[in-house]
PDB file of C-alpha atoms in Angstrom:
ATOM      1  CA  MET A  10       0.000   0.000   0.000  1.00 65.00           C
ATOM      2  CA  LYS A  11       2.827   2.404   0.894  1.00 67.00           C
ATOM      3  CA  LYS A  12       4.554   1.709  -2.427  1.00 67.00           C
ATOM      4  CA  THR A  13       1.310   2.331  -4.306  1.00 69.00           C
ATOM      5  CA  ILE A  14       0.724   5.626  -2.512  1.00 72.00           C
ATOM      6  CA  ARG A  15       4.326   6.678  -3.144  1.00 74.00           C
ATOM      7  CA  LYS A  16       4.027   5.909  -6.863  1.00 66.00           C
ATOM      8  CA  ALA A  17       0.732   7.766  -7.128  1.00 69.00           C
ATOM      9  CA  TRP A  18       2.097  10.810  -5.296  1.00 70.00           C
ATOM     10  CA  THR A  19       5.204  10.869  -7.486  1.00 72.00           C
ATOM     11  CA  LEU A  20       3.158  10.722 -10.685  1.00 71.00           C
ATOM     12  CA  LEU A  21       0.791  13.452  -9.505  1.00 69.00           C
ATOM     13  CA  THR A  22       3.539  15.847  -8.392  1.00 75.00           C
ATOM     14  CA  VAL A  23       5.564  15.348 -11.564  1.00 68.00           C
ATOM     15  CA  TYR A  24       2.602  15.973 -13.856  1.00 67.00           C
ATOM     16  CA  TYR A  25       1.376  18.882 -11.744  1.00 65.00           C
ATOM     17  CA  ALA A  26       4.778  20.564 -12.078  1.00 67.00           C
ATOM     18  CA  TYR A  27       4.573  19.996 -15.815  1.00 64.00           C
ATOM     19  CA  MET A  28       1.083  21.507 -16.025  1.00 65.00           C
ATOM     20  CA  VAL A  29       1.794  24.690 -14.060  1.00 61.00           C
ATOM     21  CA  GLU A  30       4.887  25.294 -16.165  1.00 63.00           C
ATOM     22  CA  TYR A  31       2.611  26.384 -19.010  1.00 62.00           C
ATOM     23  CA  ARG A  32       0.157  28.695 -17.202  1.00 61.00           C
ATOM     24  CA  ALA A  33      -0.732  30.746 -20.270  1.00 58.00           C
ATOM     25  CA  GLU A  34      -1.667  27.589 -22.165  1.00 62.00           C
ATOM     26  CA  LEU A  35      -3.693  26.431 -19.170  1.00 62.00           C
ATOM     27  CA  ILE A  36      -5.693  29.667 -19.191  1.00 64.00           C
ATOM     28  CA  LEU A  37      -6.439  29.161 -22.887  1.00 65.00           C
ATOM     29  CA  TRP A  38      -7.650  25.626 -22.147  1.00 62.00           C
ATOM     30  CA  VAL A  39     -10.045  26.996 -19.526  1.00 63.00           C
ATOM     31  CA  LEU A  40     -11.336  29.651 -21.916  1.00 64.00           C
ATOM     32  CA  SER A  41     -11.746  27.091 -24.695  1.00 64.00           C
ATOM     33  CA  GLY A  42     -14.351  25.385 -22.535  1.00 65.00           C
ATOM     34  CA  SER A  43     -16.479  28.519 -22.280  1.00 70.00           C
ATOM     35  CA  LEU A  44     -18.931  27.458 -25.015  1.00 70.00           C
ATOM     36  CA  PRO A  45     -21.669  26.868 -22.372  1.00 75.00           C
ATOM     37  CA  ILE A  46     -21.340  30.503 -21.282  1.00 74.00           C
ATOM     38  CA  ILE A  47     -21.914  31.616 -24.869  1.00 74.00           C
ATOM     39  CA  LEU A  48     -24.898  29.289 -25.285  1.00 76.00           C
ATOM     40  CA  MET A  49     -26.273  30.554 -21.989  1.00 76.00           C
ATOM     41  CA  GLY A  50     -26.899  33.989 -23.478  1.00 74.00           C
ATOM     42  CA  ALA A  51     -28.745  32.507 -26.449  1.00 74.00           C
ATOM     43  CA  TRP A  52     -30.998  30.313 -24.305  1.00 74.00           C
ATOM     44  CA  ILE A  53     -31.740  33.089 -21.796  1.00 74.00           C
ATOM     45  CA  LYS A  54     -32.885  35.279 -24.666  1.00 74.00           C
ATOM     46  CA  ALA A  55     -34.953  32.445 -26.135  1.00 72.00           C
ATOM     47  CA  ALA A  56     -36.573  31.701 -22.752  1.00 72.00           C
ATOM     48  CA  GLN A  57     -37.696  35.317 -22.460  1.00 68.00           C
ATOM     49  CA  GLY A  58     -39.771  35.017 -25.611  1.00 65.00           C
ATOM     50  CA  GLY A  59     -40.725  31.340 -25.639  1.00 63.00           C
ATOM     51  CA  SER A  60     -41.984  28.497 -23.469  1.00 67.00           C
ATOM     52  CA  PHE A  61     -39.363  25.870 -22.652  1.00 70.00           C
ATOM     53  CA  GLY A  62     -40.410  24.862 -19.144  1.00 70.00           C
ATOM     54  CA  LEU A  63     -37.352  26.618 -17.732  1.00 77.00           C
ATOM     55  CA  ALA A  64     -37.003  30.245 -16.655  1.00 79.00           C
ATOM     56  CA  PRO A  65     -34.107  32.397 -17.888  1.00 81.00           C
ATOM     57  CA  VAL A  66     -32.396  32.100 -14.496  1.00 85.00           C
ATOM     58  CA  ASP A  67     -32.682  28.285 -14.726  1.00 85.00           C
ATOM     59  CA  PHE A  68     -30.871  28.352 -18.054  1.00 86.00           C
ATOM     60  CA  ALA A  69     -28.182  30.594 -16.540  1.00 87.00           C
ATOM     61  CA  ARG A  70     -27.583  28.233 -13.635  1.00 89.00           C
ATOM     62  CA  TYR A  71     -27.700  25.166 -15.859  1.00 91.00           C
ATOM     63  CA  PHE A  72     -25.119  26.387 -18.358  1.00 90.00           C
ATOM     64  CA  LEU A  73     -22.861  27.693 -15.608  1.00 90.00           C
ATOM     65  CA  THR A  74     -22.927  24.208 -14.103  1.00 93.00           C
ATOM     66  CA  VAL A  75     -22.268  22.735 -17.550  1.00 92.00           C
ATOM     67  CA  PHE A  76     -19.184  24.944 -17.713  1.00 90.00           C
ATOM     68  CA  VAL A  77     -18.035  23.500 -14.374  1.00 91.00           C
ATOM     69  CA  VAL A  78     -18.719  19.925 -15.505  1.00 93.00           C
ATOM     70  CA  ARG A  79     -16.777  20.517 -18.703  1.00 90.00           C
ATOM     71  CA  GLN A  80     -13.808  21.873 -16.750  1.00 88.00           C
ATOM     72  CA  ILE A  81     -13.756  18.745 -14.617  1.00 90.00           C
ATOM     73  CA  SER A  82     -14.465  16.139 -17.281  1.00 90.00           C
ATOM     74  CA  VAL A  83     -12.398  17.331 -20.251  1.00 88.00           C
ATOM     75  CA  VAL A  84     -10.227  14.493 -21.612  1.00 92.00           C
ATOM     76  CA  TRP A  85      -7.452  14.351 -24.220  1.00 90.00           C
ATOM     77  CA  VAL A  86      -5.960  10.886 -23.639  1.00 94.00           C
ATOM     78  CA  ILE A  87      -6.601   9.678 -27.195  1.00 94.00           C
ATOM     79  CA  TRP A  88      -4.194  12.212 -28.712  1.00 93.00           C
ATOM     80  CA  GLU A  89      -1.449  11.404 -26.185  1.00 92.00           C
ATOM     81  CA  PHE A  90      -1.843   7.640 -26.542  1.00 94.00           C
ATOM     82  CA  GLU A  91      -2.004   7.808 -30.331  1.00 93.00           C
ATOM     83  CA  ARG A  92       1.263   9.759 -30.405  1.00 91.00           C
ATOM     84  CA  GLU A  93       2.921   7.277 -28.057  1.00 91.00           C
ATOM     85  CA  VAL A  94       1.950   4.342 -30.266  1.00 91.00           C
ATOM     86  CA  VAL A  95       2.832   5.995 -33.579  1.00 87.00           C
ATOM     87  CA  GLU A  96       6.178   7.343 -32.328  1.00 87.00           C
ATOM     88  CA  GLY A  97       7.071   4.229 -30.348  1.00 86.00           C
ATOM     89  CA  LYS A  98       7.078   6.074 -27.025  1.00 88.00           C
ATOM     90  CA  LEU A  99       4.806   3.470 -25.512  1.00 90.00           C
ATOM     91  CA  SER A 100       7.647   0.918 -25.458  1.00 87.00           C
ATOM     92  CA  PRO A 101       9.560   2.245 -22.406  1.00 87.00           C
ATOM     93  CA  LYS A 102       6.307   2.608 -20.457  1.00 87.00           C
ATOM     94  CA  LEU A 103       5.529  -1.056 -21.065  1.00 88.00           C
ATOM     95  CA  LEU A 104       8.744  -1.902 -19.211  1.00 84.00           C
ATOM     96  CA  GLN A 105       7.642  -0.036 -16.093  1.00 81.00           C
ATOM     97  CA  PRO A 106       5.938  -1.911 -13.211  1.00 81.00           C
ATOM     98  CA  LEU A 107       2.570  -0.183 -13.733  1.00 83.00           C
ATOM     99  CA  ASP A 108      -0.043   0.054 -16.440  1.00 87.00           C
ATOM    100  CA  PRO A 109       0.664   3.013 -18.799  1.00 90.00           C
ATOM    101  CA  VAL A 110      -2.884   4.240 -18.235  1.00 91.00           C
ATOM    102  CA  TRP A 111      -1.865   5.573 -14.812  1.00 90.00           C
ATOM    103  CA  HIS A 112       0.445   8.104 -16.477  1.00 89.00           C
ATOM    104  CA  HIS A 113      -2.563   9.497 -18.320  1.00 90.00           C
ATOM    105  CA  VAL A 114      -4.756   9.417 -15.225  1.00 91.00           C
ATOM    106  CA  ALA A 115      -2.123  11.343 -13.230  1.00 89.00           C
ATOM    107  CA  SER A 116      -1.755  13.845 -16.064  1.00 87.00           C
ATOM    108  CA  HIS A 117      -5.493  14.522 -16.151  1.00 88.00           C
ATOM    109  CA  LEU A 118      -5.911  14.760 -12.373  1.00 88.00           C
ATOM    110  CA  SER A 119      -2.958  17.117 -12.026  1.00 87.00           C
ATOM    111  CA  GLU A 120      -4.335  19.310 -14.788  1.00 82.00           C
ATOM    112  CA  ARG A 121      -7.662  19.496 -12.932  1.00 83.00           C
ATOM    113  CA  VAL A 122      -5.931  20.850  -9.827  1.00 83.00           C
ATOM    114  CA  ALA A 123      -3.994  23.415 -11.866  1.00 81.00           C
ATOM    115  CA  ARG A 124      -7.120  24.446 -13.791  1.00 80.00           C
ATOM    116  CA  ILE A 125      -9.454  25.001 -10.802  1.00 82.00           C
ATOM    117  CA  PRO A 126      -8.204  28.493  -9.732  1.00 82.00           C
ATOM    118  CA  PHE A 127      -8.776  29.946 -13.212  1.00 81.00           C
ATOM    119  CA  ALA A 128     -12.228  28.347 -13.463  1.00 82.00           C
ATOM    120  CA  ILE A 129     -13.201  29.777 -10.059  1.00 85.00           C
ATOM    121  CA  LEU A 130     -12.193  33.254 -11.220  1.00 85.00           C
ATOM    122  CA  LEU A 131     -14.464  32.977 -14.257  1.00 83.00           C
ATOM    123  CA  ILE A 132     -17.348  31.720 -12.116  1.00 86.00           C
ATOM    124  CA  GLY A 133     -16.869  34.618  -9.690  1.00 88.00           C
ATOM    125  CA  LEU A 134     -16.865  37.071 -12.596  1.00 84.00           C
ATOM    126  CA  PHE A 135     -20.078  35.525 -13.898  1.00 84.00           C
ATOM    127  CA  PHE A 136     -21.906  36.042 -10.587  1.00 87.00           C
ATOM    128  CA  ILE A 137     -20.692  39.637 -10.444  1.00 87.00           C
ATOM    129  CA  LEU A 138     -22.156  40.308 -13.891  1.00 81.00           C
ATOM    130  CA  TYR A 139     -25.328  38.235 -13.343  1.00 83.00           C
ATOM    131  CA  PRO A 140     -25.991  38.189  -9.566  1.00 85.00           C
ATOM    132  CA  GLN A 141     -29.609  37.018  -9.881  1.00 85.00           C
ATOM    133  CA  ALA A 142     -28.313  33.600 -10.943  1.00 83.00           C
ATOM    134  CA  LEU A 143     -26.510  33.108  -7.628  1.00 85.00           C
ATOM    135  CA  TRP A 144     -27.849  30.161  -5.665  1.00 88.00           C
ATOM    136  CA  PHE A 145     -26.690  27.909  -2.856  1.00 89.00           C
ATOM    137  CA  PRO A 146     -27.182  24.183  -3.509  1.00 90.00           C
ATOM    138  CA  SER A 147     -28.051  21.985  -0.563  1.00 91.00           C
ATOM    139  CA  PHE A 148     -25.483  19.590   0.923  1.00 93.00           C
ATOM    140  CA  SER A 149     -27.207  16.612  -0.688  1.00 93.00           C
ATOM    141  CA  GLN A 150     -27.126  18.312  -4.101  1.00 94.00           C
ATOM    142  CA  LEU A 151     -23.417  19.051  -3.723  1.00 94.00           C
ATOM    143  CA  LEU A 152     -22.700  15.487  -2.624  1.00 96.00           C
ATOM    144  CA  LEU A 153     -24.650  13.899  -5.472  1.00 96.00           C
ATOM    145  CA  PHE A 154     -23.112  16.314  -7.968  1.00 96.00           C
ATOM    146  CA  THR A 155     -19.583  15.539  -6.762  1.00 95.00           C
ATOM    147  CA  VAL A 156     -20.108  11.805  -7.158  1.00 97.00           C
ATOM    148  CA  ALA A 157     -21.884  12.214 -10.505  1.00 97.00           C
ATOM    149  CA  VAL A 158     -19.283  14.520 -12.049  1.00 96.00           C
ATOM    150  CA  THR A 159     -16.480  12.224 -10.846  1.00 96.00           C
ATOM    151  CA  LEU A 160     -18.147   9.245 -12.496  1.00 97.00           C
ATOM    152  CA  ALA A 161     -18.803  11.365 -15.595  1.00 97.00           C
ATOM    153  CA  PHE A 162     -15.082  12.096 -15.832  1.00 96.00           C
ATOM    154  CA  VAL A 163     -14.274   8.400 -15.385  1.00 97.00           C
ATOM    155  CA  LEU A 164     -16.763   7.455 -18.103  1.00 97.00           C
ATOM    156  CA  ARG A 165     -15.491  10.136 -20.489  1.00 96.00           C
ATOM    157  CA  PHE A 166     -11.920   9.006 -19.865  1.00 97.00           C
ATOM    158  CA  VAL A 167     -12.691   5.309 -20.339  1.00 97.00           C
ATOM    159  CA  ILE A 168     -14.649   5.985 -23.539  1.00 97.00           C
ATOM    160  CA  GLN A 169     -11.856   8.009 -25.084  1.00 96.00           C
ATOM    161  CA  TYR A 170      -9.162   5.620 -23.837  1.00 97.00           C
ATOM    162  CA  THR A 171     -11.090   2.784 -25.466  1.00 97.00           C
ATOM    163  CA  PHE A 172     -11.146   4.644 -28.767  1.00 96.00           C
ATOM    164  CA  ALA A 173      -7.412   5.268 -28.307  1.00 95.00           C
ATOM    165  CA  MET A 174      -6.796   1.511 -28.459  1.00 95.00           C
ATOM    166  CA  PHE A 175      -7.521   1.632 -32.181  1.00 95.00           C
ATOM    167  CA  ALA A 176      -4.182   3.429 -32.547  1.00 92.00           C
ATOM    168  CA  PHE A 177      -2.682  -0.075 -32.615  1.00 92.00           C
ATOM    169  CA  TRP A 178      -4.395  -0.598 -35.973  1.00 91.00           C
ATOM    170  CA  THR A 179      -4.610   2.924 -37.443  1.00 88.00           C
ATOM    171  CA  GLU A 180      -2.547   6.100 -37.194  1.00 84.00           C
ATOM    172  CA  ARG A 181      -5.689   8.253 -36.975  1.00 86.00           C
ATOM    173  CA  ALA A 182      -7.590   6.852 -34.014  1.00 88.00           C
ATOM    174  CA  ASN A 183      -8.636  10.392 -33.103  1.00 90.00           C
ATOM    175  CA  ALA A 184     -10.945  10.362 -36.144  1.00 92.00           C
ATOM    176  CA  ILE A 185     -13.198   8.025 -34.143  1.00 92.00           C
ATOM    177  CA  GLU A 186     -13.248  10.505 -31.282  1.00 92.00           C
ATOM    178  CA  ASN A 187     -14.052  13.358 -33.672  1.00 91.00           C
ATOM    179  CA  PHE A 188     -17.029  11.403 -35.034  1.00 92.00           C
ATOM    180  CA  TRP A 189     -18.189  10.509 -31.509  1.00 93.00           C
ATOM    181  CA  PHE A 190     -17.887  14.146 -30.456  1.00 92.00           C
ATOM    182  CA  LEU A 191     -20.632  15.159 -32.893  1.00 91.00           C
ATOM    183  CA  PHE A 192     -23.140  13.036 -30.964  1.00 93.00           C
ATOM    184  CA  TYR A 193     -21.622  14.121 -27.638  1.00 93.00           C
ATOM    185  CA  LEU A 194     -22.071  17.759 -28.619  1.00 89.00           C
ATOM    186  CA  PHE A 195     -25.804  17.494 -29.281  1.00 90.00           C
ATOM    187  CA  LEU A 196     -26.960  14.672 -26.977  1.00 93.00           C
ATOM    188  CA  SER A 197     -24.982  15.245 -23.782  1.00 92.00           C
ATOM    189  CA  GLY A 198     -26.723  18.427 -22.677  1.00 90.00           C
ATOM    190  CA  LEU A 199     -23.877  20.667 -23.774  1.00 89.00           C
ATOM    191  CA  ILE A 200     -25.947  22.478 -26.401  1.00 89.00           C
ATOM    192  CA  ALA A 201     -29.300  22.315 -24.591  1.00 86.00           C
ATOM    193  CA  PRO A 202     -30.759  20.708 -21.454  1.00 89.00           C
ATOM    194  CA  LEU A 203     -32.508  17.411 -22.095  1.00 89.00           C
ATOM    195  CA  ASP A 204     -35.664  18.935 -20.613  1.00 86.00           C
ATOM    196  CA  VAL A 205     -36.182  20.922 -23.835  1.00 86.00           C
ATOM    197  CA  PHE A 206     -35.936  17.785 -26.011  1.00 88.00           C
ATOM    198  CA  PRO A 207     -39.162  16.199 -27.312  1.00 87.00           C
ATOM    199  CA  GLU A 208     -40.169  13.345 -24.997  1.00 90.00           C
ATOM    200  CA  PRO A 209     -39.698  10.543 -27.616  1.00 92.00           C
ATOM    201  CA  VAL A 210     -36.184  11.808 -28.414  1.00 92.00           C
ATOM    202  CA  LYS A 211     -35.321  12.213 -24.744  1.00 92.00           C
ATOM    203  CA  ALA A 212     -36.483   8.659 -23.995  1.00 93.00           C
ATOM    204  CA  ILE A 213     -34.127   7.269 -26.645  1.00 94.00           C
ATOM    205  CA  VAL A 214     -31.165   9.448 -25.646  1.00 94.00           C
ATOM    206  CA  LEU A 215     -31.416   8.260 -22.038  1.00 94.00           C
ATOM    207  CA  PHE A 216     -30.427   4.766 -23.198  1.00 95.00           C
ATOM    208  CA  THR A 217     -27.092   6.134 -24.475  1.00 96.00           C
ATOM    209  CA  PRO A 218     -24.104   7.256 -22.361  1.00 96.00           C
ATOM    210  CA  PHE A 219     -24.253  10.858 -23.600  1.00 96.00           C
ATOM    211  CA  PRO A 220     -26.709  12.548 -21.164  1.00 95.00           C
ATOM    212  CA  TYR A 221     -24.859  11.154 -18.139  1.00 96.00           C
ATOM    213  CA  LEU A 222     -21.669  12.948 -19.143  1.00 96.00           C
ATOM    214  CA  ILE A 223     -23.070  16.479 -18.713  1.00 95.00           C
ATOM    215  CA  ASP A 224     -26.833  16.826 -18.327  1.00 95.00           C
ATOM    216  CA  PHE A 225     -27.190  14.408 -15.400  1.00 96.00           C
ATOM    217  CA  PRO A 226     -24.571  15.945 -13.053  1.00 96.00           C
ATOM    218  CA  ALA A 227     -25.578  19.485 -14.072  1.00 95.00           C
ATOM    219  CA  SER A 228     -29.255  18.786 -13.373  1.00 94.00           C
ATOM    220  CA  LEU A 229     -28.397  17.375  -9.948  1.00 95.00           C
ATOM    221  CA  LEU A 230     -26.630  20.563  -8.875  1.00 94.00           C
ATOM    222  CA  VAL A 231     -29.198  22.949 -10.336  1.00 92.00           C
ATOM    223  CA  GLY A 232     -32.135  20.982  -8.945  1.00 89.00           C
ATOM    224  CA  LEU A 233     -33.824  20.017 -12.215  1.00 88.00           C
ATOM    225  CA  PRO A 234     -35.987  16.869 -12.113  1.00 88.00           C
ATOM    226  CA  VAL A 235     -33.894  13.792 -12.826  1.00 91.00           C
ATOM    227  CA  ASP A 236     -33.992  10.059 -12.071  1.00 93.00           C
ATOM    228  CA  VAL A 237     -31.086   9.797  -9.627  1.00 95.00           C
ATOM    229  CA  VAL A 238     -31.012   5.997  -9.338  1.00 96.00           C
ATOM    230  CA  ARG A 239     -31.191   5.473 -13.092  1.00 95.00           C
ATOM    231  CA  GLY A 240     -28.501   8.078 -13.643  1.00 96.00           C
ATOM    232  CA  PHE A 241     -25.952   6.494 -11.328  1.00 97.00           C
ATOM    233  CA  LEU A 242     -26.731   2.960 -12.491  1.00 97.00           C
ATOM    234  CA  SER A 243     -26.305   4.064 -16.108  1.00 97.00           C
ATOM    235  CA  LEU A 244     -22.963   5.697 -15.334  1.00 97.00           C
ATOM    236  CA  LEU A 245     -21.632   2.566 -13.624  1.00 97.00           C
ATOM    237  CA  THR A 246     -22.985   0.286 -16.363  1.00 97.00           C
ATOM    238  CA  TRP A 247     -21.429   2.261 -19.208  1.00 98.00           C
ATOM    239  CA  ILE A 248     -18.114   2.519 -17.341  1.00 98.00           C
ATOM    240  CA  PHE A 249     -18.056  -1.260 -16.945  1.00 97.00           C
ATOM    241  CA  ILE A 250     -18.983  -1.876 -20.599  1.00 97.00           C
ATOM    242  CA  PHE A 251     -16.336   0.420 -22.044  1.00 97.00           C
ATOM    243  CA  TRP A 252     -13.655  -0.743 -19.609  1.00 97.00           C
ATOM    244  CA  ALA A 253     -14.319  -4.377 -20.535  1.00 97.00           C
ATOM    245  CA  VAL A 254     -14.027  -3.509 -24.246  1.00 97.00           C
ATOM    246  CA  ASN A 255     -10.909  -1.474 -23.470  1.00 96.00           C
ATOM    247  CA  ARG A 256      -9.162  -4.420 -21.829  1.00 95.00           C
ATOM    248  CA  LEU A 257      -9.995  -6.701 -24.754  1.00 96.00           C
ATOM    249  CA  LEU A 258      -8.633  -4.173 -27.257  1.00 96.00           C
ATOM    250  CA  TRP A 259      -5.546  -3.567 -25.081  1.00 95.00           C
ATOM    251  CA  ARG A 260      -4.599  -7.240 -25.069  1.00 93.00           C
ATOM    252  CA  ALA A 261      -5.227  -7.619 -28.797  1.00 94.00           C
ATOM    253  CA  GLY A 262      -3.379  -4.378 -29.568  1.00 92.00           C
ATOM    254  CA  LEU A 263      -0.262  -5.323 -27.628  1.00 90.00           C
ATOM    255  CA  LYS A 264       0.091  -8.412 -29.797  1.00 88.00           C
ATOM    256  CA  LYS A 265       0.084  -6.195 -32.869  1.00 85.00           C
ATOM    257  CA  TYR A 266       2.208  -3.361 -31.463  1.00 84.00           C
ATOM    258  CA  SER A 267       5.644  -3.223 -33.092  1.00 75.00           C
ATOM    259  CA  GLY A 268       7.120  -0.144 -31.407  1.00 65.00           C
ATOM    260  CA  MET A 269       7.460   1.665 -34.717  1.00 58.00           C
ATOM    261  CA  GLY A 270       9.299   4.932 -34.457  1.00 51.00           C
ATOM    262  CA  ALA A 271      11.118   3.924 -31.280  1.00 48.00           C
TER     263      ALA A 271
END
């Protein structure tokens, strides 16, 4: 246990030092996730002249929470892993006494810690400019949101890491992620809350992993009606499914991996 903790701490500190070395780039990453803030303005304006079941302030709180979820759950592992496979940089990591995935996990977690201060500043600025949207979630809402957004990050990471396994067979595995992102963009709740979807469409979307990546945790924090039990069970189920597929692809890919470029 002590060795495991020591390894984890070493990985986290090393990657954290790497992340804070490029603060300007980190700020740009935070700003690049501000699409929900832009969409917020459009939906607030639409809610003032239409009937969507949500008030303008509800849209403001929802999209602010979406911004927070996006800051926590952003993932880029497929591009790192693809480069490692194509350039042969995966080879030395395979010789280490731990699964290479933990390097990527440490990188993402360290980046979250480095990103948080900048995200908090933007959130504070938002409440200064739009104080009527300020609200204080209950303890239970915060607890459920924390668990949900953590699982959403895990699911997003496992999905993308599974797609990354195709780098063993193609040099453009990220094309799969780009195609997947189109569905993620429209069905996850990033563009619009699922509550504004037609009921037949919403019923179908709930059987996919997309709404549990953004809409579910955001709705929990804002207080929108949501099936809590179904949401958490769906998150755990999809995590298990993609991780099982990931392990199968990992074993098959290692047999094909030739360390080209090393």
